Tab-separated table of C-alpha atoms in Angstrom:
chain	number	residue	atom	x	y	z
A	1	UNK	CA	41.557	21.966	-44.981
A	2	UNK	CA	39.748	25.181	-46.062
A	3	UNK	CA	36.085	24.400	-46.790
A	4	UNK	CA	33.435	27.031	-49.015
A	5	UNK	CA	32.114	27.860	-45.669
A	6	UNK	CA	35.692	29.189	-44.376
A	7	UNK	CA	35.398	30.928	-47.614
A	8	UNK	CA	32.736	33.477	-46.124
A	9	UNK	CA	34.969	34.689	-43.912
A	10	UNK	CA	37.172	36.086	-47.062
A	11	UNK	CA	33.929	38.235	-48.106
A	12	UNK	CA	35.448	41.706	-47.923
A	13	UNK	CA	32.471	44.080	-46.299
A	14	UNK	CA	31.260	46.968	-48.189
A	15	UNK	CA	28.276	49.057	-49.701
A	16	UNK	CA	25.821	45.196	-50.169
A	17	UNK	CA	25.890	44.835	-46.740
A	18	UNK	CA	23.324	47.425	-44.900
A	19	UNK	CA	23.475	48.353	-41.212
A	20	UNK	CA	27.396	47.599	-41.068
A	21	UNK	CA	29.730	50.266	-39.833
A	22	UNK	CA	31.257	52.093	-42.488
A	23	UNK	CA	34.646	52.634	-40.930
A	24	UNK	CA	34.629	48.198	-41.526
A	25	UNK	CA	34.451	48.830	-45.216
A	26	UNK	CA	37.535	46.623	-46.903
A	27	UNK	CA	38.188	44.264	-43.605
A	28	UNK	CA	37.345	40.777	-44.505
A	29	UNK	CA	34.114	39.502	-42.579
A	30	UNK	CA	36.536	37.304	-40.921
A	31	UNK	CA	38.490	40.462	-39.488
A	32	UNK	CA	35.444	42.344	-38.255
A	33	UNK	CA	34.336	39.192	-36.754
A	34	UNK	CA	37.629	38.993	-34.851
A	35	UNK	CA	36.741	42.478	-33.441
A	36	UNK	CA	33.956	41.656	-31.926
A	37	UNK	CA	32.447	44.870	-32.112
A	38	UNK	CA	29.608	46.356	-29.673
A	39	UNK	CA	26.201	46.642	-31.668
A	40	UNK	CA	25.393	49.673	-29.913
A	41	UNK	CA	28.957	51.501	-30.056
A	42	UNK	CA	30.701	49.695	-32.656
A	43	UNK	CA	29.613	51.713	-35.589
A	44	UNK	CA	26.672	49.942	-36.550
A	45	UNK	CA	23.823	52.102	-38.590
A	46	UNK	CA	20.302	52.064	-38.116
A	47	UNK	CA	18.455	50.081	-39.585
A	48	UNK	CA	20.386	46.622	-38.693
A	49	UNK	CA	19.095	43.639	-37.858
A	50	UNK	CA	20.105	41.430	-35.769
A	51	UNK	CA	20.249	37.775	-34.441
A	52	UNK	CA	20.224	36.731	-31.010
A	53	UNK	CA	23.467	33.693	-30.720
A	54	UNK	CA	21.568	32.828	-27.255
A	55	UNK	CA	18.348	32.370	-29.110
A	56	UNK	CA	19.461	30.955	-32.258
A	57	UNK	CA	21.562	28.019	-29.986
A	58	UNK	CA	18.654	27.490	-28.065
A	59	UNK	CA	16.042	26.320	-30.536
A	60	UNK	CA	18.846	24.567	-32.419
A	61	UNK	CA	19.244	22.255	-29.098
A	62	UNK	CA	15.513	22.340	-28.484
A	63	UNK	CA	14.340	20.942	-31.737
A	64	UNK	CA	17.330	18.644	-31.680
A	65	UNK	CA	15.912	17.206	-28.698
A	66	UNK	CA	12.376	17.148	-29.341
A	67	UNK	CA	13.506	15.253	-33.534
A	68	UNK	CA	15.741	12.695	-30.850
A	69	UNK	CA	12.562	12.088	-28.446
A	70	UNK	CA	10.626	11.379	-31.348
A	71	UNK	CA	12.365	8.750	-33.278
A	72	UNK	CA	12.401	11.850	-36.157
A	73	UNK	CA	15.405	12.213	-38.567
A	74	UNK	CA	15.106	16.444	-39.259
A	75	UNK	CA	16.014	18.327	-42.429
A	76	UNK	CA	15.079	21.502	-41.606
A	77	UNK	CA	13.688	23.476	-44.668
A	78	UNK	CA	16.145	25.954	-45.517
A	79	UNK	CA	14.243	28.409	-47.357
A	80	UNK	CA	13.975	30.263	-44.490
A	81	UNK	CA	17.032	31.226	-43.409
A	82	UNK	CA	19.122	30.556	-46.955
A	83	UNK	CA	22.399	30.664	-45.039
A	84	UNK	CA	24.901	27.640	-45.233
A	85	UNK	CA	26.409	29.168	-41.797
A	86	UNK	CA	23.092	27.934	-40.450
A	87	UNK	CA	22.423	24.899	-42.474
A	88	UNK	CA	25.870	23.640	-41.168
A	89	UNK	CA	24.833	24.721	-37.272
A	90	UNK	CA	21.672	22.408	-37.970
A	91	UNK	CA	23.736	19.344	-39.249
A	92	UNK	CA	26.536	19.682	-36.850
A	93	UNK	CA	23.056	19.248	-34.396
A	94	UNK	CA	22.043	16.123	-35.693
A	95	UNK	CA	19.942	17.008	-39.105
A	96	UNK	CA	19.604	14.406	-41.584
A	97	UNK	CA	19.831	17.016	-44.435
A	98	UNK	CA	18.404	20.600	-45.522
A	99	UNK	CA	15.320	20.774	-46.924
A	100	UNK	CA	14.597	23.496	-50.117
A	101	UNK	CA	11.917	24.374	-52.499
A	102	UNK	CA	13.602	25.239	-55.652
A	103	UNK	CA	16.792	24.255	-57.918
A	104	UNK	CA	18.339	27.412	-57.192
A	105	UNK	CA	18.275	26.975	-53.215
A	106	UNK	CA	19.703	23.236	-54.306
A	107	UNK	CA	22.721	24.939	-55.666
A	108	UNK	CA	23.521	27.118	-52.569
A	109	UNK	CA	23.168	24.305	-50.345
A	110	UNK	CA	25.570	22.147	-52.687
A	111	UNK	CA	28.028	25.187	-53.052
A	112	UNK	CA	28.440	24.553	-49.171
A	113	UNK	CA	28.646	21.301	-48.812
A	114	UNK	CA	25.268	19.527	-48.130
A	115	UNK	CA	25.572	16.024	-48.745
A	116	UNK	CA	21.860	15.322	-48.351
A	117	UNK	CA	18.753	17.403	-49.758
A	118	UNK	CA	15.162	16.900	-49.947
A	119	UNK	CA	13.729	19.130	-52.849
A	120	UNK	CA	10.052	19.725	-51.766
A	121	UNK	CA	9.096	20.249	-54.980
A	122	UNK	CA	8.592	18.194	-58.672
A	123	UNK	CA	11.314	19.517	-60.648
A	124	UNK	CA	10.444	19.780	-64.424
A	125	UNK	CA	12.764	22.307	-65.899
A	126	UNK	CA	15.438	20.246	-67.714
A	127	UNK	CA	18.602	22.364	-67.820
A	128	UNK	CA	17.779	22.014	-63.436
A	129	UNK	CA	17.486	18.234	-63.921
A	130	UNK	CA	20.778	18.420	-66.111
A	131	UNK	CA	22.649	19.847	-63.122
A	132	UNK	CA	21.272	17.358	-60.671
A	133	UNK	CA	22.236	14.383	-62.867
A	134	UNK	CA	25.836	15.811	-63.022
A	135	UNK	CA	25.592	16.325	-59.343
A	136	UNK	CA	24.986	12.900	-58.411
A	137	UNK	CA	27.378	11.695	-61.019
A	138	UNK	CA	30.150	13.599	-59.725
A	139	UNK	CA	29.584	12.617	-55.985
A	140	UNK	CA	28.500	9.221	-54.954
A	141	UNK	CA	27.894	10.257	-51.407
A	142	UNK	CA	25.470	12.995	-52.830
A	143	UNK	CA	21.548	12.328	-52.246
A	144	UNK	CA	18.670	14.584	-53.516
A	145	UNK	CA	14.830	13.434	-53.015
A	146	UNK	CA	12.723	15.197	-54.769
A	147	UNK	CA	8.935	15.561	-54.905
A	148	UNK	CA	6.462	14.037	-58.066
A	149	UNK	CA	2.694	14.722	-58.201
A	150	UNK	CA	2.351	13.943	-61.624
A	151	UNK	CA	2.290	11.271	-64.943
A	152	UNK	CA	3.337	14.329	-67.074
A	153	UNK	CA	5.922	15.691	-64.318
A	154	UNK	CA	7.726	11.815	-64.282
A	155	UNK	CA	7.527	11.976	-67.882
A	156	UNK	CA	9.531	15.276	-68.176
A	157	UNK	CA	12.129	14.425	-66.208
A	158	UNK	CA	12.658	10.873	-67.350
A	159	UNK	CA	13.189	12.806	-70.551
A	160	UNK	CA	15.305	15.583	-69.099
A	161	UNK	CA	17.570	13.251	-67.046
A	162	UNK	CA	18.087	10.610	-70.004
A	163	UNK	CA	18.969	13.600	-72.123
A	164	UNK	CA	21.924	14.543	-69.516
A	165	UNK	CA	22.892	11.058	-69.179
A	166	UNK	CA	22.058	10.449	-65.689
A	167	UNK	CA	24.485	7.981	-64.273
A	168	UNK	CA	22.182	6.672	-61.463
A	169	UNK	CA	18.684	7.386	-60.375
A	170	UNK	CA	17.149	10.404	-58.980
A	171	UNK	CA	15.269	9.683	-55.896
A	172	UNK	CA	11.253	10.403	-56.177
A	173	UNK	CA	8.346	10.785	-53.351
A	174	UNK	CA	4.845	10.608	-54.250
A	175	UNK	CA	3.429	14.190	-52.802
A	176	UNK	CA	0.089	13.789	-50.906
A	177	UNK	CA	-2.140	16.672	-51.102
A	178	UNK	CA	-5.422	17.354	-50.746
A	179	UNK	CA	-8.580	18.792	-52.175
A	180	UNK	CA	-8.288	22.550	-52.130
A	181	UNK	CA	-4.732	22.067	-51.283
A	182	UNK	CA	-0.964	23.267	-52.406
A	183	UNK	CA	0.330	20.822	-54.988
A	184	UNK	CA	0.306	16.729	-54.799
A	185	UNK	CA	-2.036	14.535	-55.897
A	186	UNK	CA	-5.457	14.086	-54.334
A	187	UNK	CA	-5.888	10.369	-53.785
A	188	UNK	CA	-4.541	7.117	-53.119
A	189	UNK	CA	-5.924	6.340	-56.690
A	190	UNK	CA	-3.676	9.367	-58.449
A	191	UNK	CA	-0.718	8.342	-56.266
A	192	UNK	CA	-0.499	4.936	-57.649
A	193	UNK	CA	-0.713	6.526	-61.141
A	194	UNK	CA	2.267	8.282	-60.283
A	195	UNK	CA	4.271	5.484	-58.748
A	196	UNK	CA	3.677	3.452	-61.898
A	197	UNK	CA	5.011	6.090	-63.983
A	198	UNK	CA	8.033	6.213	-62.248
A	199	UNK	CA	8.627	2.379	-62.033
A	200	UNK	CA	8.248	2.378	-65.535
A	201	UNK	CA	11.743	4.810	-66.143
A	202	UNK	CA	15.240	3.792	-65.371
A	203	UNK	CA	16.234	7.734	-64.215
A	204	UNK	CA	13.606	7.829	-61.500
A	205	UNK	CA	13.753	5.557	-57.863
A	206	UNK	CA	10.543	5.347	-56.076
A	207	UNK	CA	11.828	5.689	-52.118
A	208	UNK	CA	8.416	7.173	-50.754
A	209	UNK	CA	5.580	9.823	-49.660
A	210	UNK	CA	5.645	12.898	-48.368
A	211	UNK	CA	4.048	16.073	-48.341
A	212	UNK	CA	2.954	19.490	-46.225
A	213	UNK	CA	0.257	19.644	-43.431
A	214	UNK	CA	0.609	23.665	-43.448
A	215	UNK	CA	-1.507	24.214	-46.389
A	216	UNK	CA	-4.366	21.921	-45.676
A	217	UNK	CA	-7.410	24.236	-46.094
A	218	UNK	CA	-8.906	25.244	-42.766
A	219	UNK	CA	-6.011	22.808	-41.176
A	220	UNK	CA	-6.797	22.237	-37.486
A	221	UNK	CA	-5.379	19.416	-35.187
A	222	UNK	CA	-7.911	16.858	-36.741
A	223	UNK	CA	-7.532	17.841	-40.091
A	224	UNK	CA	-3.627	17.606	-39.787
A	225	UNK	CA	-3.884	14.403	-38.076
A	226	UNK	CA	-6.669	13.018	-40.865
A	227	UNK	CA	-3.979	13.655	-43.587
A	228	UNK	CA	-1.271	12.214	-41.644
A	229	UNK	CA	-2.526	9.417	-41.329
A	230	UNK	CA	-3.605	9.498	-45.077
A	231	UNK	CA	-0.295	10.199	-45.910
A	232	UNK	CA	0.925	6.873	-43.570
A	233	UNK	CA	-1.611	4.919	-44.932
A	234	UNK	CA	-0.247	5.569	-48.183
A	235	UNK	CA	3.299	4.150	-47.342
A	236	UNK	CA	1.460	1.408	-45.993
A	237	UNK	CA	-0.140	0.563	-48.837
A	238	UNK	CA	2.603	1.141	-51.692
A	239	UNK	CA	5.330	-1.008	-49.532
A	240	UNK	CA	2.803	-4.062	-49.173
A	241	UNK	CA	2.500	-3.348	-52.963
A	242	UNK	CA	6.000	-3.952	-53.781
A	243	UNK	CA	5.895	-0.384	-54.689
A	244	UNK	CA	9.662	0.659	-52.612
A	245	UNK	CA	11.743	-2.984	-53.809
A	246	UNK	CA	14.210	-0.804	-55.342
A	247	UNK	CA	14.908	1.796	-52.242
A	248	UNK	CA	17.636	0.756	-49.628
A	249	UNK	CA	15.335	3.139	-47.323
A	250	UNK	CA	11.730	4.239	-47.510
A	251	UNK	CA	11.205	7.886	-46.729
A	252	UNK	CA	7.775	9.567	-44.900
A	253	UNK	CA	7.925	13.151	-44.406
A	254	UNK	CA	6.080	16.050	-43.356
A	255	UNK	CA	5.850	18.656	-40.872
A	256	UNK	CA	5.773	22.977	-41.468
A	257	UNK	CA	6.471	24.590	-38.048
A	258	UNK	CA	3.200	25.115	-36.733
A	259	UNK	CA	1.651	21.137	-36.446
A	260	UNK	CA	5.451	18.890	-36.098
A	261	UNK	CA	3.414	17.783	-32.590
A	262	UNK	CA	1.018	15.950	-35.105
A	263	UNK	CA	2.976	15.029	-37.418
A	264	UNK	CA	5.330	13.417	-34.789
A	265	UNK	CA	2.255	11.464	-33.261
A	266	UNK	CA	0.995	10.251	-36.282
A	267	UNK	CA	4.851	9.061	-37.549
A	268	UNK	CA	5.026	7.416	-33.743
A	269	UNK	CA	2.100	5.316	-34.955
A	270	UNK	CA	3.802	4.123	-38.096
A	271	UNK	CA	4.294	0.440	-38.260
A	272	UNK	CA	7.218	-1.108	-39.220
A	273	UNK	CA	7.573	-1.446	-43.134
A	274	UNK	CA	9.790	-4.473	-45.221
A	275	UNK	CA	13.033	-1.884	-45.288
A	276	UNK	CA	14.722	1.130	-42.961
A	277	UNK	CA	11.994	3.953	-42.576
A	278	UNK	CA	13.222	7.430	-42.398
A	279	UNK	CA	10.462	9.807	-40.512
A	280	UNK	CA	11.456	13.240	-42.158
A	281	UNK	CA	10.676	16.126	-40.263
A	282	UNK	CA	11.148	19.345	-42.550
A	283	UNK	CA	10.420	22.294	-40.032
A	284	UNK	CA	12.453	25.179	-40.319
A	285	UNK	CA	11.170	28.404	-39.528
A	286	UNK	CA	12.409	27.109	-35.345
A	287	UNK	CA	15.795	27.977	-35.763
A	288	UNK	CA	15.015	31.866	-35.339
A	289	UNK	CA	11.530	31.699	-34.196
A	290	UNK	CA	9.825	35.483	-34.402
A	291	UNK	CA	7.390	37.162	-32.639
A	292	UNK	CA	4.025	36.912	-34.695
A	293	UNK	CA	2.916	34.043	-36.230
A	294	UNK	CA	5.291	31.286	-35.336
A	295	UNK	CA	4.875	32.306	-31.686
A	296	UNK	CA	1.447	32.101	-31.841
A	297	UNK	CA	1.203	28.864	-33.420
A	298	UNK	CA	4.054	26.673	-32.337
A	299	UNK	CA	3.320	23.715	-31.095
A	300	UNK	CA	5.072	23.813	-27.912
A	301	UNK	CA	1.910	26.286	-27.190
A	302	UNK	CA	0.350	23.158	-26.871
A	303	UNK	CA	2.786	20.524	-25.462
A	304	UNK	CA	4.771	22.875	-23.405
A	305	UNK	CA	6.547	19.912	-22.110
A	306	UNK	CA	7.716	19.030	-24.968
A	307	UNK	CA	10.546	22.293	-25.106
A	308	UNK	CA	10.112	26.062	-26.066
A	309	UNK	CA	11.511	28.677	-28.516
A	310	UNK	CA	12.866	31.862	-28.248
A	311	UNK	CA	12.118	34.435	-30.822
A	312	UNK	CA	16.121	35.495	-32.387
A	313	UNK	CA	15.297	38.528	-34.234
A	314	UNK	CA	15.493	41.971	-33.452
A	315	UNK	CA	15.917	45.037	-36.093
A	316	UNK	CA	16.647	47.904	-34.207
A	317	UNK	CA	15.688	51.601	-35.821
A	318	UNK	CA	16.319	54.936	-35.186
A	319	UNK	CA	13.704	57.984	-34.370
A	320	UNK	CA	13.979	60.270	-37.007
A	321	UNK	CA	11.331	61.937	-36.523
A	322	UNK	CA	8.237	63.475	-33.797
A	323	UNK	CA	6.374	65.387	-36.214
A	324	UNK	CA	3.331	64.914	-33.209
A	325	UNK	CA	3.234	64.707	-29.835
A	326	UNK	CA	1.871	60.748	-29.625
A	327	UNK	CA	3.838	59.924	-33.282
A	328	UNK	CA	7.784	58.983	-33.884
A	329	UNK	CA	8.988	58.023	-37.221
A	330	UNK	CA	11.787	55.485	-37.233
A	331	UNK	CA	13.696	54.777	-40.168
A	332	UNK	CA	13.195	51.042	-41.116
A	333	UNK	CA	9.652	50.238	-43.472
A	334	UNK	CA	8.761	47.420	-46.539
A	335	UNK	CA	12.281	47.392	-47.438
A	336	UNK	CA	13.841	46.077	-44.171
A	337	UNK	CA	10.630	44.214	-42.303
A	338	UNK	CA	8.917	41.308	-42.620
A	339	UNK	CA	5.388	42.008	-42.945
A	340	UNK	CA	3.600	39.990	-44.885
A	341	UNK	CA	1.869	38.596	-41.503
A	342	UNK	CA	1.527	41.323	-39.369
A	343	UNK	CA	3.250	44.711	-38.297
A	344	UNK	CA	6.497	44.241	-36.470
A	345	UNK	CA	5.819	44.296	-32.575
A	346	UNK	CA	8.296	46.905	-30.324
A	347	UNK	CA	10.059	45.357	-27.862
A	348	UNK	CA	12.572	48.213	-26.205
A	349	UNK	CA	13.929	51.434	-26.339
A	350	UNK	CA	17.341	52.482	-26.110
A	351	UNK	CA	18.305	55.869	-25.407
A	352	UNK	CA	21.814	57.317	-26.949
A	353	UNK	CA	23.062	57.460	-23.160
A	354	UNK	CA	22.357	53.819	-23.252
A	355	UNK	CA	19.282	53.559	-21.010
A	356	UNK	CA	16.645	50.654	-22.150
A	357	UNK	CA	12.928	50.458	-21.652
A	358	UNK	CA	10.258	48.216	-22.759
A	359	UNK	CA	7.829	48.916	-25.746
A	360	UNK	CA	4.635	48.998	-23.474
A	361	UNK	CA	2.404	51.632	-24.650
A	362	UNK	CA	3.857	51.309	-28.619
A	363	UNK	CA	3.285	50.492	-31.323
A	364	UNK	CA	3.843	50.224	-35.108
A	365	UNK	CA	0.544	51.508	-36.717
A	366	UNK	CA	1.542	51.028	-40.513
A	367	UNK	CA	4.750	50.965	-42.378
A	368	UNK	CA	6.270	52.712	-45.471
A	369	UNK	CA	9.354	51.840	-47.904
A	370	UNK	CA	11.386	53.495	-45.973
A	371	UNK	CA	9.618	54.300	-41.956
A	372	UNK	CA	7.184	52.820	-39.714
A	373	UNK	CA	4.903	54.976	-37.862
A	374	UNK	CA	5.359	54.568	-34.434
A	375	UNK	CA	2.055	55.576	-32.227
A	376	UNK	CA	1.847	55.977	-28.390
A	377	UNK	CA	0.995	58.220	-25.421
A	378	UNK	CA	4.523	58.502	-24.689
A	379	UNK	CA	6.485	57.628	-27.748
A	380	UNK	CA	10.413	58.003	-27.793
A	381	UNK	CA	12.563	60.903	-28.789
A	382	UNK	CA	14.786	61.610	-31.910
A	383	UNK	CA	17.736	59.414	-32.058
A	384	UNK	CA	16.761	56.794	-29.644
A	385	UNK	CA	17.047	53.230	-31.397
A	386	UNK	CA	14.107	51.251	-31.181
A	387	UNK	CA	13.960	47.246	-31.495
A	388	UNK	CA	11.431	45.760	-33.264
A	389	UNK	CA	10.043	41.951	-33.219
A	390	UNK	CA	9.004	40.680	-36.317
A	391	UNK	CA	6.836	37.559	-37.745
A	392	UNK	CA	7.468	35.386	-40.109
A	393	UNK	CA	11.078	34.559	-40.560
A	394	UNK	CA	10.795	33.391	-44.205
A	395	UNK	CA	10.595	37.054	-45.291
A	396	UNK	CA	13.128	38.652	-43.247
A	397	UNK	CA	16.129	36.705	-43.719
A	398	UNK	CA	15.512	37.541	-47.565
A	399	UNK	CA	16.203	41.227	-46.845
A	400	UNK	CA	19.140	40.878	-45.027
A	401	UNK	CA	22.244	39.398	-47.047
A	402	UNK	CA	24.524	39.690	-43.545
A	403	UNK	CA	23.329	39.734	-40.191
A	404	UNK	CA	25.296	40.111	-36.940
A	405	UNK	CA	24.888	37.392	-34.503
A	406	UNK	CA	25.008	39.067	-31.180
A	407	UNK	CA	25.569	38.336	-27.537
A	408	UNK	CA	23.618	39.355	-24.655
A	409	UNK	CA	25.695	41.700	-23.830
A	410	UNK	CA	25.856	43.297	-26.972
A	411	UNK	CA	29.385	41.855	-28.555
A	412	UNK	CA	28.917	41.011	-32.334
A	413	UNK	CA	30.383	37.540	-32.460
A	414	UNK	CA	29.532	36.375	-35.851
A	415	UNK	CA	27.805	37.499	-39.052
A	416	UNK	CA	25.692	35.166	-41.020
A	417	UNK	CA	25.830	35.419	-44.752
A	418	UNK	CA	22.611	34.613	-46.804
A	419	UNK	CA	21.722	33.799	-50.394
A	420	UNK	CA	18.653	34.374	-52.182
């Protein structure tokens, strides 16, 4: 049976896609996939990023494992990567669900098949409520939590979904913040204030807490684990209330990708409530690593027993330029890297003849639309290709509406289609 995902491979490749070869323009994806082209003789233009299939298999496994080890069900927050290829990778491994942050990213994961989604956000716009209510009235298998930090926020959508005729209730979490925080409420006190304006609708379904550790101000270990248990407590405290009768499972959920260790101690510690818990992991930015900020802050830095991850990305760029002895300019800047946290990091240099080096000695000194400056005692000639490593994934896969998936030896085996 054809599926919307075997639909991708029916995308015919032309001018959206950048860094393809332009001799593939008019072949289905699904065609130039079956080529399996070389990267570096296949046609491919500079700039192109790329993902590592090695890499990208690797951390899937890896955080697989460490969800299993841990008791954790994982819905890994999509945002990142926007890419149903990849959300279905991640279920086909295990994951509960996906994990977005807005209606739109809803819509692309149900256009693709997602069964289960956990909106980590309160949703107050009312033509978005309209389409969830259809949603779950359409498909009884369908399930969407979604966040509430406010009396005002429940009362909009009670509004919104009785308006659409909502044929069964939308799933709610309390969010947990904190002082000086993202969004959620504050306190235990505010929470409850919440949860009774929820039980008093018939479109809303209390089923738990949740929240996000990333944002705490200042967050260290102790802070993280302070709100975590805060955020435990909480469950705690609403199921002895009565507060989850209604929910056939109660839901706690956390975790960004730079504390999960935490988080997964502090759910490990979670005692036994009066129905089915479901410790939701929501980590995402794993799945392609990078080589900045994730890799600096993962915590397998600090339980290296507990796995590791390899960094997936590379965008490789051409030298188009030695105006000076110890500067090259390549041709990739703001429009095709990530960096919002930090300059992109050179890893190797290919020559045309096909010789590779490492980056030792280089690097990217600043960055614009269209070049990075490229500084060094010894930096490379005109029309070498140089790969760069980049940080934070969140911000490249949103440049990049198709990316080859490539071997270690070079062959392009897939191409993974995004949407945002």
């Amino acid at each position: 049976m054809t599926t919307s995902l075997d639909t991708l491979a029916d995308e015919i490749v032309d001018h959206r896609f950048k860094g393809l070869p332009p001799d593939a323009a008019g072949r289905t994806v699904g065609e130039l996939t079956a080529e399996r082209r070389d990267l570096y003789s296949g046609g491919f233009i500079t700039p192109v990023l790329t993902l590592s299939a090695e890499a990208v298999e690797h951390n899937i496994c890896c955080m697989e494992r460490f969800a299993s080890r841990h008791g954790l069900a994982l819905a890994p927050h999509g945002k990142t990567t926007m890419s149903p290829r990849l959300f279905q990778r991640q279920l086909d491994h295990g994951a509960w669900g996906i994990t977005v942050a807005v209606p739109h990213q809803a819509r692309v994961a149900r256009a693709f098949g997602v069964r289960r989604i956990f909106l980590a956000n309160e949703v107050v716009d009312a033509a978005a409520l309209a389409w969830l209510a259809r949603e779950l009235t359409a498909d009884p298998a369908f399930r969407c939590v979604v966040y509430v930090d406010s009396a005002r926020g429940v009362e909009l959508m009670d509004a919104a979904l009785t308006a659409a005729g909502a044929g069964r209730p939308l799933e709610v979490v309390v969010e947990l913040g904190a002082p000086g925080a993202r969004s959620g409420v504050r306190d235990a006190g505010e929470a409850a204030t919440v949860a009774d304006a929820v039980a008093a609708t018939a479109t809303l379904r209390l089923t738990g807490v949740a929240g996000y550790e990333g944002e705490l101000p200042d967050a260290d270990a102790d802070t993280v684990r302070e709100w975590m248990d805060a955020l435990c407590g909480l469950a705690v405290e609403f199921d002895k209330a009565g507060r989850f009768a209604a929910a056939e499972e109660i839901v706690v959920s956390a975790g960004g990708s730079a504390w999960f260790d935490v988080v997964a101690a502090a759910f490990g510690e979670l005692p036994d409530l009066s129905r089915p818990t479901c410790r939701l992991l929501r980590s995402g930015a794993y799945i392609s690593h990078d080589d900045g900020r994730y890799r600096e802050v993962t915590p397998f830095n600090r339980v290296p027993q507990e796995g590791s991850l390899l960094p997936a990305f590379r965008l490789w760029a051409q030298v188009v330029s030695r105006p000076e002895p110890t500067l090259a300019l390549i041709n990739a800047g703001k429009r095709d890297i990530a960096y919002d946290l930090g300059l992109p990091e050179v890893q190797a240099v290919r020559t045309p003849e096909g010789r590779v080096s490492g980056g030792a000695g280089l690097a990217v000194s600043r960055l614009a639309d269209q070049h990075a400056f490229l500084t060094g005692e010894s930096v490379p000639q005109v029309g070498d290709w140089v790969a760069l490593g980049m940080s934070h994934p969140c911000t490249i896969f949103e440049k990049w509406p198709l990316i080859p998936l490539v071997a270690g030896d070079g062959t392009v085996t897939d191409y993974i289609r995004t949407f945002f």
